[in-house]
Amino acid sequence: MTYNTDTGFAGFSLAQRFGAFRAELAEKAAKRKTYRTTLNELSELSDRDLNDLGLSRSMIKGIALEAAYGK
């Protein structure tokens, strides 16, 4: 009687899994950069400039989150 042991991971090679992991990290880093850039740029505006845009200081974090993560 023979046994066959498959040690693969759902049909993906180690290189494919590593590539997917790197792509996920790059995507997360890009989203984080978008969040930080948006947050910094809006934080630098004066209250008057924010008011002209129809925004308040308390909305900055939420807008940055929405811009980066779509939440």
JSON list of C-alpha atoms in Angstrom, two decimals:
[
{"chain": "A", "resi": 1, "resn": "MET", "atom": "CA", "xyz": [0.00, 0.00, 0.00]},
{"chain": "A", "resi": 2, "resn": "THR", "atom": "CA", "xyz": [1.36, 3.45, -0.86]},
{"chain": "A", "resi": 3, "resn": "TYR", "atom": "CA", "xyz": [0.60, 6.84, 0.54]},
{"chain": "A", "resi": 4, "resn": "ASN", "atom": "CA", "xyz": [0.90, 10.17, -1.18]},
{"chain": "A", "resi": 5, "resn": "THR", "atom": "CA", "xyz": [1.50, 13.26, 0.91]},
{"chain": "A", "resi": 6, "resn": "ASP", "atom": "CA", "xyz": [0.96, 16.60, -0.76]},
{"chain": "A", "resi": 7, "resn": "THR", "atom": "CA", "xyz": [2.73, 19.42, 1.04]},
{"chain": "A", "resi": 8, "resn": "GLY", "atom": "CA", "xyz": [1.65, 22.18, -1.34]},
{"chain": "A", "resi": 9, "resn": "PHE", "atom": "CA", "xyz": [-0.48, 25.09, -0.23]},
{"chain": "A", "resi": 10, "resn": "ALA", "atom": "CA", "xyz": [-3.72, 25.22, -2.23]},
{"chain": "A", "resi": 11, "resn": "GLY", "atom": "CA", "xyz": [-1.87, 24.91, -5.53]},
{"chain": "A", "resi": 12, "resn": "PHE", "atom": "CA", "xyz": [0.37, 27.93, -5.00]},
{"chain": "A", "resi": 13, "resn": "SER", "atom": "CA", "xyz": [4.14, 27.72, -4.90]},
{"chain": "A", "resi": 14, "resn": "LEU", "atom": "CA", "xyz": [6.22, 29.40, -2.26]},
{"chain": "A", "resi": 15, "resn": "ALA", "atom": "CA", "xyz": [7.28, 32.06, -4.77]},
{"chain": "A", "resi": 16, "resn": "GLN", "atom": "CA", "xyz": [3.65, 32.84, -5.62]},
{"chain": "A", "resi": 17, "resn": "ARG", "atom": "CA", "xyz": [2.71, 33.11, -1.95]},
{"chain": "A", "resi": 18, "resn": "PHE", "atom": "CA", "xyz": [5.71, 35.35, -1.27]},
{"chain": "A", "resi": 19, "resn": "GLY", "atom": "CA", "xyz": [4.82, 37.53, -4.26]},
{"chain": "A", "resi": 20, "resn": "ALA", "atom": "CA", "xyz": [1.24, 37.87, -3.03]},
{"chain": "A", "resi": 21, "resn": "PHE", "atom": "CA", "xyz": [2.52, 38.79, 0.43]},
{"chain": "A", "resi": 22, "resn": "ARG", "atom": "CA", "xyz": [4.80, 41.48, -1.02]},
{"chain": "A", "resi": 23, "resn": "ALA", "atom": "CA", "xyz": [1.95, 42.86, -3.12]},
{"chain": "A", "resi": 24, "resn": "GLU", "atom": "CA", "xyz": [-0.29, 43.03, -0.05]},
{"chain": "A", "resi": 25, "resn": "LEU", "atom": "CA", "xyz": [2.40, 44.86, 1.92]},
{"chain": "A", "resi": 26, "resn": "ALA", "atom": "CA", "xyz": [2.91, 47.32, -0.94]},
{"chain": "A", "resi": 27, "resn": "GLU", "atom": "CA", "xyz": [-0.84, 47.97, -1.13]},
{"chain": "A", "resi": 28, "resn": "LYS", "atom": "CA", "xyz": [-1.05, 48.57, 2.61]},
{"chain": "A", "resi": 29, "resn": "ALA", "atom": "CA", "xyz": [1.95, 50.91, 2.48]},
{"chain": "A", "resi": 30, "resn": "ALA", "atom": "CA", "xyz": [0.37, 52.89, -0.37]},
{"chain": "A", "resi": 31, "resn": "LYS", "atom": "CA", "xyz": [-2.89, 53.23, 1.55]},
{"chain": "A", "resi": 32, "resn": "ARG", "atom": "CA", "xyz": [-1.04, 54.33, 4.67]},
{"chain": "A", "resi": 33, "resn": "LYS", "atom": "CA", "xyz": [0.90, 56.93, 2.63]},
{"chain": "A", "resi": 34, "resn": "THR", "atom": "CA", "xyz": [-2.36, 58.26, 1.18]},
{"chain": "A", "resi": 35, "resn": "TYR", "atom": "CA", "xyz": [-3.81, 58.52, 4.69]},
{"chain": "A", "resi": 36, "resn": "ARG", "atom": "CA", "xyz": [-0.78, 60.35, 6.11]},
{"chain": "A", "resi": 37, "resn": "THR", "atom": "CA", "xyz": [-0.50, 62.72, 3.13]},
{"chain": "A", "resi": 38, "resn": "THR", "atom": "CA", "xyz": [-4.20, 63.62, 3.26]},
{"chain": "A", "resi": 39, "resn": "LEU", "atom": "CA", "xyz": [-4.10, 64.07, 7.03]},
{"chain": "A", "resi": 40, "resn": "ASN", "atom": "CA", "xyz": [-0.99, 66.27, 6.90]},
{"chain": "A", "resi": 41, "resn": "GLU", "atom": "CA", "xyz": [-2.21, 68.44, 4.04]},
{"chain": "A", "resi": 42, "resn": "LEU", "atom": "CA", "xyz": [-5.62, 69.07, 5.59]},
{"chain": "A", "resi": 43, "resn": "SER", "atom": "CA", "xyz": [-4.08, 69.70, 9.01]},
{"chain": "A", "resi": 44, "resn": "GLU", "atom": "CA", "xyz": [-1.88, 72.43, 7.53]},
{"chain": "A", "resi": 45, "resn": "LEU", "atom": "CA", "xyz": [-4.89, 74.40, 6.28]},
{"chain": "A", "resi": 46, "resn": "SER", "atom": "CA", "xyz": [-6.18, 77.28, 8.35]},
{"chain": "A", "resi": 47, "resn": "ASP", "atom": "CA", "xyz": [-9.63, 77.16, 9.90]},
{"chain": "A", "resi": 48, "resn": "ARG", "atom": "CA", "xyz": [-10.78, 79.66, 7.32]},
{"chain": "A", "resi": 49, "resn": "ASP", "atom": "CA", "xyz": [-9.54, 77.51, 4.42]},
{"chain": "A", "resi": 50, "resn": "LEU", "atom": "CA", "xyz": [-11.24, 74.46, 5.92]},
{"chain": "A", "resi": 51, "resn": "ASN", "atom": "CA", "xyz": [-14.44, 76.44, 6.35]},
{"chain": "A", "resi": 52, "resn": "ASP", "atom": "CA", "xyz": [-14.28, 77.47, 2.67]},
{"chain": "A", "resi": 53, "resn": "LEU", "atom": "CA", "xyz": [-14.19, 73.75, 1.82]},
{"chain": "A", "resi": 54, "resn": "GLY", "atom": "CA", "xyz": [-17.11, 73.06, 4.14]},
{"chain": "A", "resi": 55, "resn": "LEU", "atom": "CA", "xyz": [-14.96, 71.15, 6.61]},
{"chain": "A", "resi": 56, "resn": "SER", "atom": "CA", "xyz": [-14.09, 71.41, 10.26]},
{"chain": "A", "resi": 57, "resn": "ARG", "atom": "CA", "xyz": [-10.96, 70.24, 12.09]},
{"chain": "A", "resi": 58, "resn": "SER", "atom": "CA", "xyz": [-12.88, 67.38, 13.65]},
{"chain": "A", "resi": 59, "resn": "MET", "atom": "CA", "xyz": [-13.60, 65.96, 10.17]},
{"chain": "A", "resi": 60, "resn": "ILE", "atom": "CA", "xyz": [-9.97, 65.72, 9.03]},
{"chain": "A", "resi": 61, "resn": "LYS", "atom": "CA", "xyz": [-9.22, 62.23, 10.37]},
{"chain": "A", "resi": 62, "resn": "GLY", "atom": "CA", "xyz": [-12.44, 60.80, 8.92]},
{"chain": "A", "resi": 63, "resn": "ILE", "atom": "CA", "xyz": [-11.77, 62.33, 5.52]},
{"chain": "A", "resi": 64, "resn": "ALA", "atom": "CA", "xyz": [-8.22, 60.95, 5.50]},
{"chain": "A", "resi": 65, "resn": "LEU", "atom": "CA", "xyz": [-9.52, 57.48, 6.42]},
{"chain": "A", "resi": 66, "resn": "GLU", "atom": "CA", "xyz": [-12.12, 57.61, 3.67]},
{"chain": "A", "resi": 67, "resn": "ALA", "atom": "CA", "xyz": [-9.57, 58.79, 1.11]},
{"chain": "A", "resi": 68, "resn": "ALA", "atom": "CA", "xyz": [-7.17, 55.96, 1.92]},
{"chain": "A", "resi": 69, "resn": "TYR", "atom": "CA", "xyz": [-9.37, 53.05, 2.92]},
{"chain": "A", "resi": 70, "resn": "GLY", "atom": "CA", "xyz": [-12.80, 53.94, 1.57]},
{"chain": "A", "resi": 71, "resn": "LYS", "atom": "CA", "xyz": [-14.44, 53.76, 5.00]}
]
